[in-house]
Short mmCIF file of C-alpha atoms in Angstrom, two decimals:
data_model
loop_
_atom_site.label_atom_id
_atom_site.label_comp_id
_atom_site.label_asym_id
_atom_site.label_seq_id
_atom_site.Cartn_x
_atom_site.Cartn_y
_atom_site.Cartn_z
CA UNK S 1342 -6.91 0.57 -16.87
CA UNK S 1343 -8.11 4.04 -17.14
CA UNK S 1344 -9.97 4.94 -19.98
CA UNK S 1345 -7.99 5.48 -22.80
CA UNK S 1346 -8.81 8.61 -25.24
CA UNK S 1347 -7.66 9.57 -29.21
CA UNK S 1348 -4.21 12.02 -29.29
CA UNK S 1349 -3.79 12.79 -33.04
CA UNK S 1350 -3.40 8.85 -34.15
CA UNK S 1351 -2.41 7.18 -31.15
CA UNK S 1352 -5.22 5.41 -28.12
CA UNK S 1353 -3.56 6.22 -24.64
CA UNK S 1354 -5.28 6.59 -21.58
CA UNK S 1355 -2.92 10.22 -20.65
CA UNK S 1356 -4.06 12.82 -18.40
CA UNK S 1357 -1.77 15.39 -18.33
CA UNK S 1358 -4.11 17.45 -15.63
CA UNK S 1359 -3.22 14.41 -13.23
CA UNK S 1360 -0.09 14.00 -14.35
CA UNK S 1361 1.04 17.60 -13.91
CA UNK S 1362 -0.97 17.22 -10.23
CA UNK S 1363 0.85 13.87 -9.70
CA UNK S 1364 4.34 16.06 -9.96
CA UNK S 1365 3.46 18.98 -7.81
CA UNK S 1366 2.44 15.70 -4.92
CA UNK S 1367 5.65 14.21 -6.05
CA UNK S 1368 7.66 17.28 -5.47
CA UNK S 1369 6.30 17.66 -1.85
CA UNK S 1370 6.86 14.05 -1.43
CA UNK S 1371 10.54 14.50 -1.54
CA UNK S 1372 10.50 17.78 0.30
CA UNK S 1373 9.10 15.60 3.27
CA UNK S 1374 11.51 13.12 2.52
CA UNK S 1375 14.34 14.86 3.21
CA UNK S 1376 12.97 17.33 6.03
CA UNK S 1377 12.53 13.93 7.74
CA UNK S 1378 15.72 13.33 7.05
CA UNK S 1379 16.76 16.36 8.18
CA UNK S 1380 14.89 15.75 11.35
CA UNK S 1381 16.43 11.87 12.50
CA UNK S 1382 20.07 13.53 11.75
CA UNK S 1383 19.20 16.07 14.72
CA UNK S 1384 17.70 13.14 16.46
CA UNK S 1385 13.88 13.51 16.81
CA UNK S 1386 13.41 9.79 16.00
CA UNK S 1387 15.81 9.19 18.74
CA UNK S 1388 19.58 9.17 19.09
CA UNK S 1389 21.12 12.65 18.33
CA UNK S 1390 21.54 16.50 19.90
CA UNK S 1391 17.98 17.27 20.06
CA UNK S 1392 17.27 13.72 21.89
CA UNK S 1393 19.59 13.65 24.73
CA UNK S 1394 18.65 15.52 27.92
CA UNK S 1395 20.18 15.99 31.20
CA UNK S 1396 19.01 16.26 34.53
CA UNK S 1397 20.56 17.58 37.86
CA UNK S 1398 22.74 20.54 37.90
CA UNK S 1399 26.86 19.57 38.24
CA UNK S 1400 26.93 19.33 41.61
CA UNK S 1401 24.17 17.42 42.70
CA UNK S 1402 24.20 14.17 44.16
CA UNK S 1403 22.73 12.67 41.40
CA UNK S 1404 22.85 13.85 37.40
CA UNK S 1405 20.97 11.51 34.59
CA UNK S 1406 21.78 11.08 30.83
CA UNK S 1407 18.79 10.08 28.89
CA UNK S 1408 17.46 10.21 25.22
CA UNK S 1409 13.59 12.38 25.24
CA UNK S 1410 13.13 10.00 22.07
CA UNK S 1411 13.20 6.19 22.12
CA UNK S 1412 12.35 3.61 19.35
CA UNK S 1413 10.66 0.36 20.39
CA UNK S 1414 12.96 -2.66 20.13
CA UNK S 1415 15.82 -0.59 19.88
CA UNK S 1416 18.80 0.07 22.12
CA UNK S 1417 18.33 3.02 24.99
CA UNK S 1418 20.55 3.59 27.48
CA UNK S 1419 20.51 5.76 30.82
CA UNK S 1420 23.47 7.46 32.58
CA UNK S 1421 23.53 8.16 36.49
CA UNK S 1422 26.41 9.90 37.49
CA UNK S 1423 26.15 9.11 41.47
CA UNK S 1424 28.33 12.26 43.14
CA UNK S 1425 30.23 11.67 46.71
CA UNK S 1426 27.59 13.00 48.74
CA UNK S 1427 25.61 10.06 47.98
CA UNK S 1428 27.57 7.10 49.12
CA UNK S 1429 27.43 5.81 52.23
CA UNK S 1430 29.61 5.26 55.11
CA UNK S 1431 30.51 1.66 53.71
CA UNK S 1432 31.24 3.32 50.13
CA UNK S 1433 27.44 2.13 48.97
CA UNK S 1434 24.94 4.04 47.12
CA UNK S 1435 21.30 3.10 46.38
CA UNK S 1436 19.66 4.49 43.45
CA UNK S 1437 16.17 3.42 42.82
CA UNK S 1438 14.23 3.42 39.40
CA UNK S 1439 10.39 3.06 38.53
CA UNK S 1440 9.09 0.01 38.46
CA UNK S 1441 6.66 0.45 36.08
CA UNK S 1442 9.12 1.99 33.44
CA UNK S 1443 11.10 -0.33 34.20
CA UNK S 1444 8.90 -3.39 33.80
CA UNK S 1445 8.77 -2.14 29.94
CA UNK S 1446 12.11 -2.02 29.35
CA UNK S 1447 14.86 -4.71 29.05
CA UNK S 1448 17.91 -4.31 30.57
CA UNK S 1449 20.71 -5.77 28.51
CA UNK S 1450 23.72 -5.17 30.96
CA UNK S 1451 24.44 -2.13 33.69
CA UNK S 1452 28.09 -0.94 34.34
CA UNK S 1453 29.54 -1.62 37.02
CA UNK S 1454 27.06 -4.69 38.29
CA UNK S 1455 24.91 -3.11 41.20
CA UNK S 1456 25.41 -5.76 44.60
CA UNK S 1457 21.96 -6.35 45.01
CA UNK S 1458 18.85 -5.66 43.97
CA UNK S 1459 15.81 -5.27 45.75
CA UNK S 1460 11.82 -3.67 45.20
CA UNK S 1461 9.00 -2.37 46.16
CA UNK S 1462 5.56 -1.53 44.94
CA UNK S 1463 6.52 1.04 42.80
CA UNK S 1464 10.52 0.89 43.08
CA UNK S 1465 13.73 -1.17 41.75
CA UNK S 1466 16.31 -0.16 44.04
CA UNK S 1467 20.24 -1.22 43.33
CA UNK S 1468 22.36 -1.11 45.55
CA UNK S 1469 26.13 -0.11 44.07
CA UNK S 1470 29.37 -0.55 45.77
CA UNK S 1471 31.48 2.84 44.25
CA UNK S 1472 34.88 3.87 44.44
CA UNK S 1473 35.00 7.14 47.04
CA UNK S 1474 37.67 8.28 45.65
CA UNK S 1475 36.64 8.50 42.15
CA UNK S 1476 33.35 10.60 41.96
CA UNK S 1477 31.28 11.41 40.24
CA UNK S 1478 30.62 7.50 39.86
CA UNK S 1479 29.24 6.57 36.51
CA UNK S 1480 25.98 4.32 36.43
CA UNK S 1481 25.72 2.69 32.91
CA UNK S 1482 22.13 1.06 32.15
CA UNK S 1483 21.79 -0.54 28.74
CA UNK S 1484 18.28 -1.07 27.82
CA UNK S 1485 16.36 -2.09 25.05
CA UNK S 1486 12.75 -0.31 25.04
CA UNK S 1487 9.70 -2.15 24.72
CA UNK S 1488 7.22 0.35 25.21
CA UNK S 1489 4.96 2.45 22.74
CA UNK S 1490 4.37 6.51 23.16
CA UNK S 1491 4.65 8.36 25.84
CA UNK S 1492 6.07 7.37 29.05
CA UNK S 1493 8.10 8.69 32.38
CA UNK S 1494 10.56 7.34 33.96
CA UNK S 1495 11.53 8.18 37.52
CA UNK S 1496 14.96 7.87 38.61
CA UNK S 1497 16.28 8.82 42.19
CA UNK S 1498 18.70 8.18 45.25
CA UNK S 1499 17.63 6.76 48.14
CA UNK S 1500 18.99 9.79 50.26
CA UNK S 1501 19.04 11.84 47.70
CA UNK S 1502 16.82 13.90 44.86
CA UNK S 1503 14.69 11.86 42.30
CA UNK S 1504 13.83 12.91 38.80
CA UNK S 1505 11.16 12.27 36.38
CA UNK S 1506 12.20 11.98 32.80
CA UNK S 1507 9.11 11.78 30.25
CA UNK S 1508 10.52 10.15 27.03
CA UNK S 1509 7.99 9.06 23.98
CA UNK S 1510 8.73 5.37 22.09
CA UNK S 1511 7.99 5.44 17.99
CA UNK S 1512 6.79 2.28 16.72
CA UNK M 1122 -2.49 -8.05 16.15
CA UNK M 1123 0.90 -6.81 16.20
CA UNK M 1124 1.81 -8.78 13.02
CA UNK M 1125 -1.73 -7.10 10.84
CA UNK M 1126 -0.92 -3.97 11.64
CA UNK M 1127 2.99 -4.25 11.03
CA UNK M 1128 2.57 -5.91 7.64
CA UNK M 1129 -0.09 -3.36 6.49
CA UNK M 1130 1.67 -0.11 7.67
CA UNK M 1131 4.72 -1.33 6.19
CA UNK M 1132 2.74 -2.43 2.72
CA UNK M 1133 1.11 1.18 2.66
CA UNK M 1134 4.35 2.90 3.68
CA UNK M 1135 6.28 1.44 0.53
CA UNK M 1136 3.51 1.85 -1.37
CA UNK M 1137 3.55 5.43 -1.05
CA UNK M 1138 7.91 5.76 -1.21
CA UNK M 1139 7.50 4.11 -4.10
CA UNK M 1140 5.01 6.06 -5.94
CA UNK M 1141 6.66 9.41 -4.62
CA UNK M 1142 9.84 7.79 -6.62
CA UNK M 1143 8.07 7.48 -9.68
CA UNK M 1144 7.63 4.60 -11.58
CA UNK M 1145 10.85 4.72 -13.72
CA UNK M 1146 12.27 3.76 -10.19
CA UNK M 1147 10.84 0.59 -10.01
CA UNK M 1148 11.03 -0.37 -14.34
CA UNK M 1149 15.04 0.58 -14.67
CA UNK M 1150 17.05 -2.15 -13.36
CA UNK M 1151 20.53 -0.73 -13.49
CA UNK M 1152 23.00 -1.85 -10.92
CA UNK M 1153 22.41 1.14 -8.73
CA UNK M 1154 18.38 0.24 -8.70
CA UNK M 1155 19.17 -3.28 -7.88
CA UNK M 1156 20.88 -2.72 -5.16
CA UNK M 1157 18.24 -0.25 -3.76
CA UNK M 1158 15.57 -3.18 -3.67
CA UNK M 1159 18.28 -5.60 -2.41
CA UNK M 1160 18.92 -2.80 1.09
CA UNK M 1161 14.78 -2.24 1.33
CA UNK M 1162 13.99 -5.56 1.66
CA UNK M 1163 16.83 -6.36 4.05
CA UNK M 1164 15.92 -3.15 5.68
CA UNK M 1165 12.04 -4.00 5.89
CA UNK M 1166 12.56 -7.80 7.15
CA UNK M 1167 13.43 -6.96 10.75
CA UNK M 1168 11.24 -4.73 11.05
CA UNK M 1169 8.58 -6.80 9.93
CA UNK M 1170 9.17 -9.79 11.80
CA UNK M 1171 10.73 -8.15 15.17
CA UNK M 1172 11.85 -11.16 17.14
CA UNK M 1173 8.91 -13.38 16.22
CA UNK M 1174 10.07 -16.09 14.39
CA UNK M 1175 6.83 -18.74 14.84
CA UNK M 1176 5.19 -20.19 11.71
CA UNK M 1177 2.31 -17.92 12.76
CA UNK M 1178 3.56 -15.12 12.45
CA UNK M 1179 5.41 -15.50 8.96
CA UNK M 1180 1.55 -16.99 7.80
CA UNK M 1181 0.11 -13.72 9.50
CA UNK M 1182 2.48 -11.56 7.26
CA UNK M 1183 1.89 -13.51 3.85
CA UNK M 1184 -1.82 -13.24 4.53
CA UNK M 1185 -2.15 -9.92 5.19
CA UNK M 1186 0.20 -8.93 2.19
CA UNK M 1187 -1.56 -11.15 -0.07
CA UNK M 1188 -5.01 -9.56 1.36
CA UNK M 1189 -3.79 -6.44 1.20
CA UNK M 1190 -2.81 -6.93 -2.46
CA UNK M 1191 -6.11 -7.92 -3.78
CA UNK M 1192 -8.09 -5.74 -1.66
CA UNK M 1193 -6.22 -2.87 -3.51
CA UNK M 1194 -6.45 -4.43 -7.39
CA UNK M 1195 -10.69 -4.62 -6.46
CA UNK M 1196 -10.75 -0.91 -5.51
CA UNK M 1197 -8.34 -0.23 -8.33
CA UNK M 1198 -10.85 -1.91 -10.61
CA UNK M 1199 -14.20 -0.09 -9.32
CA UNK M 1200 -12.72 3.27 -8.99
CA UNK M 1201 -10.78 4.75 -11.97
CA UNK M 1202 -9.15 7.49 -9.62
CA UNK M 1203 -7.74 5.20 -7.36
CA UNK M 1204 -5.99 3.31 -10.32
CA UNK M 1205 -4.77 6.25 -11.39
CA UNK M 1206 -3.33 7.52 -7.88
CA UNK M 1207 -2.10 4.04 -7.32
CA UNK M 1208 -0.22 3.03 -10.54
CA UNK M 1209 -0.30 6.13 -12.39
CA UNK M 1210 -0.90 7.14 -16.44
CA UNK M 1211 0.95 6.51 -19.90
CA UNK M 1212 2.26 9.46 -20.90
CA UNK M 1213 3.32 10.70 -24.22
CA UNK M 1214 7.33 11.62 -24.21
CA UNK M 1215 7.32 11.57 -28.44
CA UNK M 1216 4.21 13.08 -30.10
CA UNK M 1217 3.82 12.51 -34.18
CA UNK M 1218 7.89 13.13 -33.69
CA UNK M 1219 7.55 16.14 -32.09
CA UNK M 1220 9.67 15.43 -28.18
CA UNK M 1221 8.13 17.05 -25.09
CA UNK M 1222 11.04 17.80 -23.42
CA UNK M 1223 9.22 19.64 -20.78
CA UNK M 1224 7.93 16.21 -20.02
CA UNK M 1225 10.63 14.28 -20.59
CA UNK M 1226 12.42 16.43 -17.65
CA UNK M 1227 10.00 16.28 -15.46
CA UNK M 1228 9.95 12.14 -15.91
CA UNK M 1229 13.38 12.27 -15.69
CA UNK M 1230 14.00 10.34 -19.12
CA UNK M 1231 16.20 11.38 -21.97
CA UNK M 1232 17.03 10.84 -25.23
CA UNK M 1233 18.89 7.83 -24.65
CA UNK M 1234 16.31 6.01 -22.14
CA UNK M 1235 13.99 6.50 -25.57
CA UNK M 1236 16.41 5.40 -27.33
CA UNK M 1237 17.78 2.01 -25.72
CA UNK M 1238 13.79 1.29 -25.80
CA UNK M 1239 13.01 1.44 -29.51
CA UNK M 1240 16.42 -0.41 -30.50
CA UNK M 1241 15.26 -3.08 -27.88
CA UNK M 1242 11.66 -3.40 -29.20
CA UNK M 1243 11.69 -2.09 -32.79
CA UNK M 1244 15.18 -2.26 -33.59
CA UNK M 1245 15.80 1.88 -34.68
CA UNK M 1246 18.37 2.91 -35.03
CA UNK M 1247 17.49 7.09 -34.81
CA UNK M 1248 15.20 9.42 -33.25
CA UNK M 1249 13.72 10.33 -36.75
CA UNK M 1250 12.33 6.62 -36.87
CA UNK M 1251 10.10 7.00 -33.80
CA UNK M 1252 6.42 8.37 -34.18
CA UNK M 1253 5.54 8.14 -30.70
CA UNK M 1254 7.00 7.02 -27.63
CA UNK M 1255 5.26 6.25 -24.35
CA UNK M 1256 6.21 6.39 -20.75
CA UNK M 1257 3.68 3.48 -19.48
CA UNK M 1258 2.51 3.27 -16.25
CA UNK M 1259 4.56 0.47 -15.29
CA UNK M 1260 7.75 3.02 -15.61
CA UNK M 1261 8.77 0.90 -19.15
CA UNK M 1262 9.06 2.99 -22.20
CA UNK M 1263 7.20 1.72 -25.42
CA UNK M 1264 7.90 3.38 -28.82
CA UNK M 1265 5.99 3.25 -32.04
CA UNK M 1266 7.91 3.46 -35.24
CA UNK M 1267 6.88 5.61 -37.92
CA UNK M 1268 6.21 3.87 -41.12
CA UNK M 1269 7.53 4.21 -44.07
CA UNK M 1270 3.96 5.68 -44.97
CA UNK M 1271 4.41 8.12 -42.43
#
């Protein structure tokens, strides 16, 4: 215990200078308690307005949903919206992601089920058999993250433009 | 490696919530407390043992938290500031009979916290009975009745 000194009668080890020091940290504590708070509810740890980006313009070919912030072990998800000019003459579209993002990521299910799957080096192309009639055709990929820090993926059509999407994991 | 490093960040993380809190957090068990360190641990379980469920693992855990543990009472014991960050000081709520409110507010503890402590210790039944009264580093309160000398 800490040393304990004489108040009037009584043997107490108090310290008011650290106890009136221990309040001021105290008081910041909670300040950074709730700016964190704060912070998650606009989604820096991941999931919320400040997390979710877009890429492509309306328009394009291809548009992506993704969240900037990820948590390891925890749900993601990525949203291709595959537009007419994409699809091929037999109502196919191939949309290709990174590999290496990929290979650090689980994929839990993807909506609709792509017909086949196929890769290269660097590439996991699906190939997706869409509606031509109703376009832009959603791409649903649920994913569960696996990775740590910072990372890119790379998402892109086959005929079409490609993006690169940097998103960072917390532990 | 994973499970060392989870088990400490998570020890050191709580550590520091909990101290932030204040140490009436931990002492009061009212309902609403009790279900606070009910949701933590549930909360801190998964994240602790991800989707590792091997014997290793859980031994990893214990190990490190035990190790943890007494690493921290040794330092606590060779270095009187770091037993006073960690657990904190007594501090004198009733002086001679004189209150410090000022203190009191700040340690978030009224009359009737003092109270409910010296009819559970000492039996008194009024303020005027109480020559001092303590908020302990462990978050209880202790009172000292005055005698009838007094």
């Amino acid at each position: 215990m800490a040393r304990p000194r004489k108040i009037g009668s009584i043997e107490i080890a108090q310290d008011l200078d650290f106890q009136r020091r221990s309040w001021k940290v105290q008081r910041i504590g909670w300040a950074t308690m709730v700016l964190i708070c704060v912070a998650a509810l606009l989604g820096v740890c991941g999931g919320g307005p400040i997390s979710s980006a877009q890429l492509g313009e309306e328009g394009s070919p291809l548009r992506a949903e993704y969240d900037r912030f990820l948590r390891r072990d925890a749900p993601a998800k990525l949203t291709l919206y595959v537009g007419a000019a994409a699809m091929r003459p037999d109502s196919t579209a191939e949309v290709w992601l990174d590999r290496t993002w990929l290979e650090d990521m689980e994929v839990n299910s993807i909506t609709p089920e792509p017909e086949q799957t196929r890769t290269t080096a660097s590439q996991v192309i699906y190939t997706f058999h869409l509606d031509p009639s109703s376009t832009p055709a959603r791409l649903t990929y649920n994913l569960t993250t696996h990775s740590l820090g910072a990372v890119t993926g790379r998402v892109g059509l086959s005929n079409g433009p490609s993006y690169s999407f940097p998103q960072f994991s917390y532990p | 490696m994973d499970s060392v490093i989870r088990a400490a960040v998570i020890y050191f993380v709580l550590l520091l919530v909990f101290r932030l809190g204040g140490n009436r957090s931990i002492a009061q068990i009212t309902a609403f407390d009790f279900i606070l360190l009910l949701i933590i641990s549930e909360a801190i379980q998964q994240a602790m043992i991800t989707e590792d469920y091997s014997l290793t693992n859980a031994f990893l855990l214990v190990v490190t938290l035990v190790g943890l543990d007494i690493m921290m009472s040794l330092w606590k014991q060779r270095s009187e500031r770091v037993e006073k960050i960690l657990d904190g000081v007594p501090l004198l709520l009733i002086e001679n009979g004189k209150m410090h409110e000022k203190i009191m507010r700040k340690e978030r503890v009224d009359e009737s916290d003092i109270l409910a402590a010296a009819r559970d210790r000492q039996g008194i039944e009024r303020i005027d009975q109480i020559k001092h009264a303590v908020v302990e580093a462990s978050g209880g309160i202790t009172v000292v009745p005055k005698h009838r000398s007094d």
